[in-house]
Structures are given as structure tokens and as C-alpha cells.
Amino acid sequence: MVSVVAAVVAALATCVASLRMQTEQGPAPEMSGKLRVADARMADTSKMFQWSETRLGAPMTASQACSVAWNFSTQSEWKERDPPVFPEAGIGARRRVAPIDGMEYQVFLPLGWGNNSLYPYMTTLYFHSHPERKTSVMNSGSLPRMLARNQSTSFDNRSCWCLDMNATAYVESGSAAEAYDAGASPVDLASPMADCTFADTFNGLVIMPQGWTGSETPGWSSERLGKAKAITKFVMEKFNGDADKVIVTGTAEGATGALEFAKAYKDLVSAVILTDAAGLAYTGGLEGVPVYVTGDGSQSNIASIDSLVVALKARASGVTRYARYVNAPSAADPGFAPGYGHSSYLFFLNREFWFNWAYQYTNTGGRSGWDMGPLNHIVMGRR
Ligand SMILES: *[C@@H]1O[C@H](CO)[C@@H](O)[C@H](O)[C@H]1NC(C)=O
Ligand SMILES: *[C@@H]1O[C@H](CO)[C@@H](O)[C@H](O)[C@H]1NC(C)=O
Ligand SMILES: *[C@@H]1O[C@H](CO)[C@@H](O)[C@H](O)[C@H]1NC(C)=O
Ligand SMILES: *[C@@H]1O[C@H](CO)[C@@H](O)[C@H](O)[C@H]1NC(C)=O
Ligand SMILES: *[C@@H]1O[C@H](CO)[C@@H](O)[C@H](O)[C@H]1NC(C)=O
């Protein structure tokens, strides 16, 4: 399919560790209160360190993040080392952990994580795009970057990322025949340009599998989707995931992965978010599933996303929403070709979309669908 995200310029083979000071890994600074890990037997591994889960001092305010100098480097995360593989997931942290079935992944646990099965966590499965296949690049933008308490990167020294663009969007249309209301003036969604405490407050599990690393573009094949499913089941069982609230999402090739996953395992998914899915067609298989589509209306490929929305609206049942932004930010990482809009950044950064939209949808029978077995108590109602 056509990718909205241009390929990273640098060659894959050169994954040179940077010698500069601004690097994700390094000696741990002196600080009290090491992060907790989920399994106490792994406690001593908290000596392992990555900046993304460490923030010195108070968080920046959004207005600080959007006004301070920050662009001290032009080095792409493509040239940085990937994060270390941790032996255990960390609470309030986005961590790369040991592969399952040969597939690498990162997992985020919320800061208030607990193992009380009466309060399971919404679970999001994030499929990366082709440029995001290197983990450090995946973490340089989009949802994975927001899941860091310190959002700095090799090219941006702010602990809080500010988008260089406000979210103004076309008005959605009540008509099934049109993707949006072309006759109405776009409106400012007044959504945030920065969220410095997103990772402190995001109250769900996020699973970010790595499908491929090379220059080939195999996409999210059914075999890869099966492995992502096995990882998701493992994480939900171990970390109190809510099998009735499983959201799948991704950008470009990742959106294709999310759509294919939802089609293959329709009863296991509670909502789907497809961002910058240029050239992606919908031909069936998602009756009843809520889908949110996002796109950058200034891009030449927007017509294909409009068509996707119209095709989804033609379903007999299932909510279709569309955030068709007038403009969307360029890639954060300087290694990406400029000029391609990333509507995913505007969307994922807005916690309202997660907790007012995505969270409201609930499946029934998710645990048996995911083959997780019954709980030893009866859930009488939900929070
Ligand atoms: C954020 O991480 C960077 C390294 O990427 C580090 O230099 C900086 O001091 C950290 N900022 C805070 C506020 O912790
Ligand atoms: C930093 O960004 C400013 C505008 O935000 C730009 O004028 C300047 O050239 C940039 N500097 C570098 C070194 O990229
Ligand atoms: C980031 O680096 C720039 C350029 O070196 C510097 O002016 C700025 O103060 C730094 N900002 C932060 C938040 O460290
Ligand atoms: C975004 O909107 C805010 C509030 O209207 C404004 O202060 C700010 O300058 C805008 N930023 C950009 C990049 O348009
Ligand atoms: C959470 O509880 C489940 C069910 O008792 C258990 O299988 C799992 O190992 C626990 N997770 C952790 C990290 O202790």
C-alpha cells in the first residue's frame, strides 16, 4: 500500500551509538525512589536505567514546553541505540521486554498499576508503521513517545514534547454518503499541543510489538498478527488487562495491521483507531466495531482516507468517526522526509480521545474469546 510516512533516510545497517550526552541510556543519576516493578522478585533489576521513565523534578507545563528552545540536535533516533531489554515490565514505564514467540515488543504499565482483577485495565495494541520498525524511532513520536514520563529524544531535549500545530478539523457529516461536511467551516478542536503528564495519567496497558526490522516491507502478515495476539493475551493475563476493552491502532502500515487484526479477531477488539491510513480500503469484516479514522486534509492522499471513511460508514452497524484535520504536524524525527502530515500525533496526544471515546466501548465475553479463563469472582458492574 502507499505509505503516508516517507521512509527514514538512513540505512538500516548503521545503528551507531551516539557519543553525545543526550542519549536515552546512560549512568543512572542519583535519585531516590527507583521505579517499582510489577514482580517483586525482579526488584534488583530496577538498577537498569532509561531516561524515558525518569523525570527529574516537576513536569514542565504545556506553555513552557511550547516556548522553550529545544532543537539542539539534528540527530535522528535512527542512529541511536534501541532501549535495553528489561527482564520485567515497569510500573509507569514503557519498556522493551523479552520477546515472545520470537517477536519483540514494548509494554507500558500505568503508574497506578495494581493486580486487582475487579479493576482491569483497558489494553491498547499499537502496530508500528514501516519507518517506526526500529524501536528508538518508534519511541520518537506518536503514542509511544507520549508513554514516556520524560519525552525527550536524541533531537529534542525537552522533557515534554510540544506539537508545532494546533488541531483544527473539518466537521463530521451525519450523512453516510460523505466522509465529512465539506460545506461547513473547519473548527478549532482546542485540543492540547503538549501533555507533559500523559504517561503519569494514562490508565491503560499499551503493547507495542515489533513486526520487522529490515528494509523489506512484509507488513503485518497473518503470522505476525497471530504473534501480536499471543503477546497481548500474555500481557493481559499477567498485568490485569481488560479483555473486554481491547483497542487496536496504528499509523500507515500500522493502520493496515490494526484493521487486519480487527477483521481476523473481530470479537476480541472493542474499538479500532486508524491514523494516516492512506490507500487503505475497507471491504468488509468489521460489522458493529467502532472505528475512528484520522487524516491530514492538506495531503494529496486524503481522498483515499475519505473513501475509507465512506466505506466504513456504509456498514450496517458500528460507529464511524473521522478526525479530518486541516493540517497535521510533520514527523518529529529529523530522519523522516518533511512535509508528510502525522494526524496521529494530534489524536494520540489528546487524552480525551482515549478516555471519552475509546474507553466507552466494551465487549462481552472477552475473557473467553481471548481464552483467558473465568475470573474467580463475578463482576457485578463496572466502574
Ligand atoms: C530527560 O532526559 C534527558 C535525556 O534524554 C535528560 O538529559 C534530561 O535531564 C531529562 N529531563 C528531566 C526533566 O528529567
Ligand atoms: C531551531 O528552531 C528554530 C525555529 O524553531 C530555527 O529558526 C532554528 O534554525 C533551529 N536551529 C537549528 C540548529 O536547527
Ligand atoms: C535544549 O538545547 C538548547 C540548545 O542547546 C538550549 O538552548 C535549551 O536551553 C535546552 N533546553 C532544555 C529544556 O534543556
Ligand atoms: C495554538 O493555539 C494557541 C491558543 O489559541 C495559540 O496561543 C498558539 O500560538 C497556537 N500555536 C500555533 C503553533 O498555532
Ligand atoms: C496478577 O494476577 C494474576 C492472576 O492471579 C496472576 O496470574 C499474575 O501473575 C499476577 N501478575 C503479577 C505481575 O503478579
Tab-separated table of C-alpha atoms and ligand atoms in Angstrom:
chain	number	residue	atom	x	y	z
A	1	MET	CA	0.000	0.000	0.000
A	2	VAL	CA	1.002	3.626	-0.296
A	3	SER	CA	2.656	4.864	2.865
A	4	VAL	CA	1.953	8.344	4.110
A	5	VAL	CA	5.108	8.215	6.120
A	6	ALA	CA	8.179	8.574	3.976
A	7	ALA	CA	10.948	6.109	4.603
A	8	VAL	CA	13.668	7.012	7.020
A	9	VAL	CA	16.634	8.239	5.053
A	10	ALA	CA	19.403	6.489	6.936
A	11	ALA	CA	20.342	2.925	6.071
A	12	LEU	CA	19.232	0.244	8.468
A	13	ALA	CA	22.621	-1.325	8.950
A	14	THR	CA	24.077	1.760	10.574
A	15	CYS	CA	22.732	1.797	14.072
A	16	VAL	CA	25.599	3.780	15.527
A	17	ALA	CA	25.520	4.514	19.202
A	18	SER	CA	25.745	8.204	19.812
A	19	LEU	CA	28.531	9.607	21.900
A	20	ARG	CA	26.684	12.780	22.697
A	21	MET	CA	25.293	13.455	26.111
A	22	GLN	CA	21.661	13.415	25.095
A	23	THR	CA	21.027	9.726	24.985
A	24	GLU	CA	18.245	7.570	26.255
A	25	GLN	CA	20.519	5.211	28.137
A	26	GLY	CA	23.381	6.057	30.455
A	27	PRO	CA	24.510	6.033	34.024
A	28	ALA	CA	21.594	6.491	36.362
A	29	PRO	CA	21.612	9.861	38.064
A	30	GLU	CA	21.485	9.920	41.831
A	31	MET	CA	17.840	9.895	42.743
A	32	SER	CA	15.609	8.439	45.344
A	33	GLY	CA	12.573	6.279	44.774
A	34	LYS	CA	13.500	3.868	41.995
A	35	LEU	CA	10.585	2.747	39.866
A	36	ARG	CA	8.624	-0.200	41.082
A	37	VAL	CA	8.464	-3.333	39.004
A	38	ALA	CA	5.387	-5.499	38.837
A	39	ASP	CA	7.053	-8.652	40.132
A	40	ALA	CA	8.915	-8.029	43.392
A	41	ARG	CA	11.359	-10.846	42.644
A	42	MET	CA	12.702	-8.667	39.856
A	43	ALA	CA	13.291	-5.717	42.161
A	44	ASP	CA	17.047	-5.551	41.754
A	45	THR	CA	16.712	-5.094	38.007
A	46	SER	CA	15.436	-1.601	38.707
A	47	LYS	CA	19.116	-0.656	38.582
A	48	MET	CA	18.692	-0.764	34.819
A	49	PHE	CA	18.036	2.700	33.570
A	50	GLN	CA	16.367	4.545	30.734
A	51	TRP	CA	15.533	8.237	30.702
A	52	SER	CA	12.058	7.771	29.289
A	53	GLU	CA	10.788	6.522	32.631
A	54	THR	CA	12.673	9.066	34.707
A	55	ARG	CA	11.833	12.699	35.118
A	56	LEU	CA	13.927	14.899	37.354
A	57	GLY	CA	11.783	17.382	39.200
A	58	ALA	CA	8.312	18.569	38.376
A	59	PRO	CA	6.859	18.125	34.908
A	60	MET	CA	7.074	21.097	32.548
A	61	THR	CA	3.868	22.975	31.897
A	62	ALA	CA	2.494	22.815	28.379
A	63	SER	CA	3.182	26.510	27.864
A	64	GLN	CA	6.823	26.047	28.907
A	65	ALA	CA	7.170	23.054	26.605
A	66	CYS	CA	5.753	25.080	23.741
A	67	SER	CA	8.015	28.086	24.258
A	68	VAL	CA	11.487	26.901	25.364
A	69	ALA	CA	14.410	26.328	22.993
A	70	TRP	CA	14.772	22.662	22.223
A	71	ASN	CA	16.214	21.816	18.829
A	72	PHE	CA	19.780	21.359	19.904
A	73	SER	CA	20.464	18.397	17.611
A	74	THR	CA	19.532	17.107	14.207
A	75	GLN	CA	20.402	13.521	15.034
A	76	SER	CA	17.690	11.055	14.145
A	77	GLU	CA	16.743	8.326	16.589
A	78	TRP	CA	17.607	6.055	13.692
A	79	LYS	CA	21.238	6.494	14.756
A	80	GLU	CA	20.586	5.870	18.427
A	81	ARG	CA	20.755	2.589	20.257
A	82	ASP	CA	17.480	0.850	20.930
A	83	PRO	CA	16.404	0.790	24.572
A	84	PRO	CA	17.710	-2.084	26.722
A	85	VAL	CA	15.643	-5.255	27.087
A	86	PHE	CA	14.319	-5.291	30.631
A	87	PRO	CA	13.601	-8.586	32.402
A	88	GLU	CA	10.343	-7.170	33.735
A	89	ALA	CA	7.777	-4.543	32.850
A	90	GLY	CA	7.918	-1.411	34.998
A	91	ILE	CA	5.075	0.458	36.627
A	92	GLY	CA	4.612	3.822	34.946
A	93	ALA	CA	7.155	2.828	32.324
A	94	ARG	CA	7.357	1.927	28.669
A	95	ARG	CA	9.795	-0.963	28.480
A	96	ARG	CA	11.219	-3.273	25.890
A	97	VAL	CA	10.982	-6.760	27.347
A	98	ALA	CA	11.963	-10.280	26.302
A	99	PRO	CA	10.417	-11.488	23.037
A	100	ILE	CA	7.561	-13.968	22.930
A	101	ASP	CA	7.490	-16.492	20.131
A	102	GLY	CA	10.408	-14.627	18.559
A	103	MET	CA	8.571	-11.305	18.470
A	104	GLU	CA	9.994	-8.300	20.307
A	105	TYR	CA	7.692	-5.856	21.998
A	106	GLN	CA	7.451	-2.944	24.395
A	107	VAL	CA	4.853	-2.766	27.115
A	108	PHE	CA	3.580	0.201	29.112
A	109	LEU	CA	2.025	-0.229	32.553
A	110	PRO	CA	0.205	2.724	34.127
A	111	LEU	CA	1.692	4.479	37.117
A	112	GLY	CA	-1.097	3.311	39.409
A	113	TRP	CA	-0.942	-0.269	38.174
A	114	GLY	CA	-2.332	-2.935	40.501
A	115	ASN	CA	-3.345	-6.547	40.139
A	116	ASN	CA	-6.897	-6.378	41.439
A	117	SER	CA	-8.935	-8.188	38.809
A	118	LEU	CA	-12.021	-6.202	39.823
A	119	TYR	CA	-10.281	-3.239	38.188
A	120	PRO	CA	-8.714	-4.490	34.981
A	121	TYR	CA	-7.004	-2.119	32.529
A	122	MET	CA	-8.050	-1.036	29.071
A	123	THR	CA	-5.495	-2.574	26.718
A	124	THR	CA	-4.204	-0.941	23.540
A	125	LEU	CA	-2.315	-2.817	20.862
A	126	TYR	CA	-0.193	-0.426	18.785
A	127	PHE	CA	1.004	-1.574	15.367
A	128	HIS	CA	4.030	0.341	14.115
A	129	SER	CA	4.443	1.756	10.612
A	130	HIS	CA	7.380	0.849	8.382
A	131	PRO	CA	9.580	3.804	9.470
A	132	GLU	CA	8.808	3.006	13.115
A	133	ARG	CA	10.201	-0.538	12.850
A	134	LYS	CA	13.291	0.483	14.805
A	135	THR	CA	12.257	0.797	18.444
A	136	SER	CA	14.128	4.027	19.159
A	137	VAL	CA	12.414	5.616	16.133
A	138	MET	CA	9.030	4.244	17.233
A	139	ASN	CA	9.593	5.991	20.548
A	140	SER	CA	10.443	9.343	18.927
A	141	GLY	CA	6.847	10.269	18.114
A	142	SER	CA	3.222	9.188	18.166
A	143	LEU	CA	1.696	7.229	21.063
A	144	PRO	CA	4.945	5.513	22.142
A	145	ARG	CA	6.597	8.908	22.792
A	146	MET	CA	3.630	10.031	24.885
A	147	LEU	CA	4.095	6.957	27.087
A	148	ALA	CA	7.353	8.355	28.455
A	149	ARG	CA	7.494	10.382	31.641
A	150	ASN	CA	10.449	12.163	30.085
A	151	GLN	CA	9.542	12.711	26.437
A	152	SER	CA	12.988	13.917	25.324
A	153	THR	CA	14.700	12.338	22.316
A	154	SER	CA	18.067	12.477	20.578
A	155	PHE	CA	16.899	15.573	18.693
A	156	ASP	CA	14.706	17.297	21.275
A	157	ASN	CA	15.931	17.971	24.805
A	158	ARG	CA	12.581	18.974	26.285
A	159	SER	CA	11.135	16.518	28.776
A	160	CYS	CA	7.766	17.443	27.242
A	161	TRP	CA	7.023	17.327	23.531
A	162	CYS	CA	5.053	20.191	22.010
A	163	LEU	CA	3.486	19.819	18.584
A	164	ASP	CA	4.132	22.700	16.242
A	165	MET	CA	0.496	22.822	15.216
A	166	ASN	CA	-2.967	23.320	16.638
A	167	ALA	CA	-5.795	20.946	15.836
A	168	THR	CA	-8.372	22.423	13.514
A	169	ALA	CA	-10.619	19.876	11.872
A	170	TYR	CA	-13.396	19.599	9.336
A	171	VAL	CA	-16.862	18.993	10.687
A	172	GLU	CA	-18.106	15.416	10.640
A	173	SER	CA	-21.121	14.666	8.481
A	174	GLY	CA	-24.271	12.870	9.550
A	175	SER	CA	-24.719	11.632	6.005
A	176	ALA	CA	-23.473	8.129	5.282
A	177	ALA	CA	-22.627	9.196	1.753
A	178	GLU	CA	-20.000	11.758	2.690
A	179	ALA	CA	-16.810	11.496	4.698
A	180	TYR	CA	-17.182	14.958	6.240
A	181	ASP	CA	-19.207	18.131	5.876
A	182	ALA	CA	-17.427	19.965	3.070
A	183	GLY	CA	-19.841	22.881	3.373
A	184	ALA	CA	-19.047	23.766	6.985
A	185	SER	CA	-16.057	25.812	8.134
A	186	PRO	CA	-13.417	23.779	9.985
A	187	VAL	CA	-13.432	24.215	13.746
A	188	ASP	CA	-10.605	24.532	16.258
A	189	LEU	CA	-10.835	21.418	18.406
A	190	ALA	CA	-8.874	23.278	21.090
A	191	SER	CA	-7.029	20.066	21.793
A	192	PRO	CA	-3.664	20.205	23.546
A	193	MET	CA	-0.365	20.784	21.766
A	194	ALA	CA	1.533	19.220	24.647
A	195	ASP	CA	0.635	16.899	27.513
A	196	CYS	CA	3.513	16.723	29.951
A	197	THR	CA	1.872	14.211	32.291
A	198	PHE	CA	0.276	11.897	29.723
A	199	ALA	CA	2.326	8.871	30.864
A	200	ASP	CA	1.584	9.646	34.522
A	201	THR	CA	-2.134	9.588	33.935
A	202	PHE	CA	-2.745	7.173	31.043
A	203	ASN	CA	-4.683	4.473	32.815
A	204	GLY	CA	-4.262	1.558	30.452
A	205	LEU	CA	-1.817	-1.081	29.235
A	206	VAL	CA	-0.167	-0.497	25.868
A	207	ILE	CA	1.540	-3.229	23.878
A	208	MET	CA	3.876	-2.261	21.023
A	209	PRO	CA	5.099	-5.312	19.119
A	210	GLN	CA	7.906	-5.057	16.596
A	211	GLY	CA	6.906	-6.783	13.392
A	212	TRP	CA	10.050	-6.399	11.320
A	213	THR	CA	13.322	-4.503	11.299
A	214	GLY	CA	14.830	-4.734	7.825
A	215	SER	CA	14.349	-2.777	4.639
A	216	GLU	CA	11.835	-5.308	3.382
A	217	THR	CA	8.206	-4.346	3.966
A	218	PRO	CA	6.450	-7.580	4.891
A	219	GLY	CA	3.686	-5.691	6.685
A	220	TRP	CA	1.570	-7.143	9.450
A	221	SER	CA	1.101	-10.588	7.921
A	222	SER	CA	-1.350	-13.024	9.476
A	223	GLU	CA	1.544	-14.850	11.125
A	224	ARG	CA	2.731	-11.587	12.701
A	225	LEU	CA	-0.802	-10.732	13.788
A	226	GLY	CA	-1.038	-14.134	15.457
A	227	LYS	CA	2.141	-13.442	17.420
A	228	ALA	CA	0.854	-9.988	18.409
A	229	LYS	CA	-2.279	-11.696	19.662
A	230	ALA	CA	-0.255	-14.171	21.736
A	231	ILE	CA	1.729	-11.290	23.249
A	232	THR	CA	-1.476	-9.396	24.048
A	233	LYS	CA	-3.008	-12.402	25.771
A	234	PHE	CA	0.175	-12.954	27.793
A	235	VAL	CA	0.333	-9.301	28.864
A	236	MET	CA	-3.350	-9.132	29.740
A	237	GLU	CA	-3.104	-12.281	31.846
A	238	LYS	CA	-0.017	-11.133	33.646
A	239	PHE	CA	-0.832	-7.462	34.016
A	240	ASN	CA	-4.571	-7.406	34.620
A	241	GLY	CA	-5.718	-6.409	31.158
A	242	ASP	CA	-9.421	-5.938	30.473
A	243	ALA	CA	-10.244	-8.498	27.801
A	244	ASP	CA	-13.479	-6.598	27.100
A	245	LYS	CA	-11.673	-3.350	26.327
A	246	VAL	CA	-9.011	-4.017	23.713
A	247	ILE	CA	-8.240	-1.198	21.282
A	248	VAL	CA	-6.137	-1.735	18.189
A	249	THR	CA	-4.435	1.133	16.419
A	250	GLY	CA	-1.591	2.178	14.161
A	251	THR	CA	-0.411	4.613	11.506
A	252	ALA	CA	0.026	3.886	7.788
A	253	GLU	CA	1.297	0.258	7.600
A	254	GLY	CA	0.356	0.057	11.283
A	255	ALA	CA	-3.216	1.091	10.460
A	256	THR	CA	-3.344	-1.745	7.942
A	257	GLY	CA	-2.159	-4.054	10.713
A	258	ALA	CA	-4.828	-2.762	13.101
A	259	LEU	CA	-7.577	-3.195	10.509
A	260	GLU	CA	-6.434	-6.705	9.607
A	261	PHE	CA	-6.151	-7.664	13.265
A	262	ALA	CA	-9.662	-6.411	13.968
A	263	LYS	CA	-11.006	-8.327	10.975
A	264	ALA	CA	-9.218	-11.546	11.934
A	265	TYR	CA	-10.221	-11.308	15.607
A	266	LYS	CA	-13.341	-9.187	15.469
A	267	ASP	CA	-14.854	-10.398	18.724
A	268	LEU	CA	-11.644	-9.687	20.615
A	269	VAL	CA	-11.478	-5.995	19.781
A	270	SER	CA	-13.640	-3.248	21.342
A	271	ALA	CA	-12.547	-0.308	19.145
A	272	VAL	CA	-10.211	0.499	16.256
A	273	ILE	CA	-8.268	3.724	15.568
A	274	LEU	CA	-6.776	4.101	12.072
A	275	THR	CA	-4.416	7.061	11.623
A	276	ASP	CA	-3.000	8.335	8.318
A	277	ALA	CA	-4.112	5.169	6.583
A	278	ALA	CA	-3.560	6.393	3.020
A	279	GLY	CA	-4.568	3.864	0.394
A	280	LEU	CA	-6.211	1.552	2.910
A	281	ALA	CA	-9.529	0.155	1.666
A	282	TYR	CA	-12.346	-1.357	3.696
A	283	THR	CA	-14.192	-4.200	2.037
A	284	GLY	CA	-15.948	-5.863	4.960
A	285	GLY	CA	-15.470	-7.800	8.148
A	286	LEU	CA	-15.929	-5.093	10.770
A	287	GLU	CA	-19.683	-5.008	11.318
A	288	GLY	CA	-20.519	-3.418	14.630
A	289	VAL	CA	-16.956	-2.438	15.577
A	290	PRO	CA	-16.429	1.259	16.487
A	291	VAL	CA	-13.762	2.809	14.247
A	292	TYR	CA	-12.104	6.226	14.490
A	293	VAL	CA	-10.194	7.383	11.410
A	294	THR	CA	-7.792	10.339	11.341
A	295	GLY	CA	-6.112	12.108	8.441
A	296	ASP	CA	-4.399	15.303	7.315
A	297	GLY	CA	-6.696	17.180	4.944
A	298	SER	CA	-3.775	19.044	3.352
A	299	GLN	CA	-2.193	15.873	1.965
A	300	SER	CA	-2.733	14.764	-1.605
A	301	ASN	CA	-3.674	11.276	-0.437
A	302	ILE	CA	-6.560	12.477	1.736
A	303	ALA	CA	-9.129	11.376	-0.841
A	304	SER	CA	-8.232	7.743	-0.183
A	305	ILE	CA	-8.828	8.253	3.536
A	306	ASP	CA	-12.159	9.949	2.776
A	307	SER	CA	-13.085	6.838	0.762
A	308	LEU	CA	-12.127	4.602	3.658
A	309	VAL	CA	-14.453	6.594	5.916
A	310	VAL	CA	-17.356	6.385	3.464
A	311	ALA	CA	-16.826	2.623	3.142
A	312	LEU	CA	-16.860	2.240	6.923
A	313	LYS	CA	-19.979	4.391	7.207
A	314	ALA	CA	-21.737	2.050	4.775
A	315	ARG	CA	-21.597	-0.750	7.348
A	316	ALA	CA	-24.960	-1.843	8.676
A	317	SER	CA	-23.797	-1.214	12.228
A	318	GLY	CA	-20.838	0.228	14.069
A	319	VAL	CA	-19.846	3.801	14.868
A	320	THR	CA	-17.549	5.541	12.364
A	321	ARG	CA	-15.804	8.742	13.457
A	322	TYR	CA	-13.408	10.893	11.449
A	323	ALA	CA	-10.882	13.468	12.653
A	324	ARG	CA	-10.012	15.137	9.345
A	325	TYR	CA	-7.526	17.786	10.419
A	326	VAL	CA	-6.905	20.793	8.191
A	327	ASN	CA	-3.176	20.323	8.753
A	328	ALA	CA	-1.131	17.900	10.794
A	329	PRO	CA	2.426	18.133	12.128
A	330	SER	CA	5.431	16.826	10.231
A	331	ALA	CA	7.318	13.858	11.654
A	332	ALA	CA	9.082	14.719	14.884
A	333	ASP	CA	12.233	12.799	13.987
A	334	PRO	CA	14.531	14.705	11.606
A	335	GLY	CA	15.314	11.467	9.742
A	336	PHE	CA	11.842	11.397	8.208
A	337	ALA	CA	11.179	13.273	4.995
A	338	PRO	CA	9.436	16.545	5.874
A	339	GLY	CA	6.033	17.548	4.610
A	340	TYR	CA	4.042	14.450	5.488
A	341	GLY	CA	1.307	15.109	7.995
A	342	HIS	CA	1.039	12.962	11.090
A	343	SER	CA	-2.529	13.316	12.269
A	344	SER	CA	-1.772	10.511	14.716
A	345	TYR	CA	0.251	12.950	16.819
A	346	LEU	CA	-2.697	15.295	17.304
A	347	PHE	CA	-5.036	12.430	18.026
A	348	PHE	CA	-2.940	10.283	20.361
A	349	LEU	CA	-1.771	13.263	22.415
A	350	ASN	CA	-5.348	14.124	23.292
A	351	ARG	CA	-6.285	12.074	26.337
A	352	GLU	CA	-9.958	12.944	25.760
A	353	PHE	CA	-9.984	10.617	22.771
A	354	TRP	CA	-8.735	7.758	24.899
A	355	PHE	CA	-10.921	8.214	27.920
A	356	ASN	CA	-14.053	9.687	26.423
A	357	TRP	CA	-14.126	7.824	23.168
A	358	ALA	CA	-12.054	4.628	23.161
A	359	TYR	CA	-12.754	3.650	26.742
A	360	GLN	CA	-16.540	3.777	26.460
A	361	TYR	CA	-16.766	0.646	24.279
A	362	THR	CA	-16.944	-2.731	25.954
A	363	ASN	CA	-17.221	-6.240	24.579
A	364	THR	CA	-18.834	-9.064	26.407
A	365	GLY	CA	-17.202	-12.441	26.752
A	366	GLY	CA	-13.759	-11.064	26.021
A	367	ARG	CA	-12.057	-13.336	28.524
A	368	SER	CA	-13.365	-16.485	26.942
A	369	GLY	CA	-12.714	-15.054	23.463
A	370	TRP	CA	-9.110	-14.406	24.478
A	371	ASP	CA	-9.039	-17.846	26.076
A	372	MET	CA	-8.131	-16.327	29.432
A	373	GLY	CA	-10.403	-18.445	31.598
A	374	PRO	CA	-13.047	-17.238	34.021
A	375	LEU	CA	-12.274	-14.988	36.972
A	376	ASN	CA	-12.831	-16.371	40.446
A	377	HIS	CA	-15.413	-13.715	41.181
A	378	ILE	CA	-18.459	-12.351	39.427
A	379	VAL	CA	-18.238	-8.805	38.117
A	380	MET	CA	-21.497	-7.096	39.090
A	381	GLY	CA	-20.871	-3.780	37.436
A	382	ARG	CA	-18.223	-1.599	36.019
A	383	ARG	CA	-16.508	1.482	37.270
B	1	LIG	C1	15.139	13.920	30.259
B	1	LIG	O1	16.015	13.031	29.616
B	1	LIG	C2	17.199	13.621	29.116
B	1	LIG	C3	17.965	12.537	28.381
B	1	LIG	O2	17.212	12.115	27.263
B	1	LIG	C4	17.989	14.206	30.250
B	1	LIG	O3	19.156	14.831	29.755
B	1	LIG	C5	17.134	15.233	30.974
B	1	LIG	O4	17.827	15.717	32.106
B	1	LIG	C6	15.823	14.611	31.411
B	1	LIG	N1	14.964	15.653	31.920
B	1	LIG	C7	14.313	15.531	33.073
B	1	LIG	C8	13.478	16.701	33.450
B	1	LIG	O5	14.353	14.539	33.751
B	2	LIG	C1	15.786	25.795	15.781
B	2	LIG	O1	14.422	26.149	15.536
B	2	LIG	C2	14.258	27.490	15.127
B	2	LIG	C3	12.773	27.739	14.962
B	2	LIG	O2	12.034	26.990	15.837
B	2	LIG	C4	15.007	27.741	13.833
B	2	LIG	O3	14.898	29.116	13.483
B	2	LIG	C5	16.470	27.373	14.006
B	2	LIG	O4	17.154	27.478	12.764
B	2	LIG	C6	16.622	25.961	14.537
B	2	LIG	N1	18.009	25.662	14.810
B	2	LIG	C7	18.609	24.529	14.444
B	2	LIG	C8	20.049	24.398	14.854
B	2	LIG	O5	18.036	23.648	13.809
B	3	LIG	C1	17.948	22.471	24.746
B	3	LIG	O1	19.091	22.811	23.996
B	3	LIG	C2	19.096	24.151	23.557
B	3	LIG	C3	20.267	24.313	22.598
B	3	LIG	O2	21.442	23.787	23.151
B	3	LIG	C4	19.178	25.061	24.777
B	3	LIG	O3	19.164	26.415	24.369
B	3	LIG	C5	17.977	24.796	25.660
B	3	LIG	O4	18.068	25.541	26.846
B	3	LIG	C6	17.851	23.329	26.007
B	3	LIG	N1	16.549	23.116	26.605
B	3	LIG	C7	16.336	22.278	27.604
B	3	LIG	C8	14.939	22.133	28.084
B	3	LIG	O5	17.233	21.625	28.115
B	4	LIG	C1	-2.183	27.389	19.122
B	4	LIG	O1	-3.295	27.988	19.748
B	4	LIG	C2	-2.943	28.748	20.893
B	4	LIG	C3	-4.246	29.209	21.524
B	4	LIG	O2	-5.112	29.683	20.557
B	4	LIG	C4	-2.016	29.901	20.477
B	4	LIG	O3	-1.620	30.616	21.633
B	4	LIG	C5	-0.787	29.338	19.809
B	4	LIG	O4	0.028	30.366	19.317
B	4	LIG	C6	-1.178	28.422	18.655
B	4	LIG	N1	0.023	27.799	18.153
B	4	LIG	C7	0.229	27.555	16.869
B	4	LIG	C8	1.520	26.878	16.525
B	4	LIG	O5	-0.580	27.839	16.019
B	5	LIG	C1	-1.665	-10.881	38.583
B	5	LIG	O1	-2.651	-11.803	38.945
B	5	LIG	C2	-2.801	-12.896	38.032
B	5	LIG	C3	-3.996	-13.718	38.470
B	5	LIG	O2	-3.831	-14.100	39.792
B	5	LIG	C4	-1.510	-13.680	38.031
B	5	LIG	O3	-1.612	-14.771	37.117
B	5	LIG	C5	-0.388	-12.741	37.585
B	5	LIG	O4	0.851	-13.407	37.597
B	5	LIG	C6	-0.324	-11.535	38.508
B	5	LIG	N1	0.658	-10.614	37.976
B	5	LIG	C7	1.730	-10.193	38.639
B	5	LIG	C8	2.648	-9.292	37.902
B	5	LIG	O5	1.956	-10.504	39.773
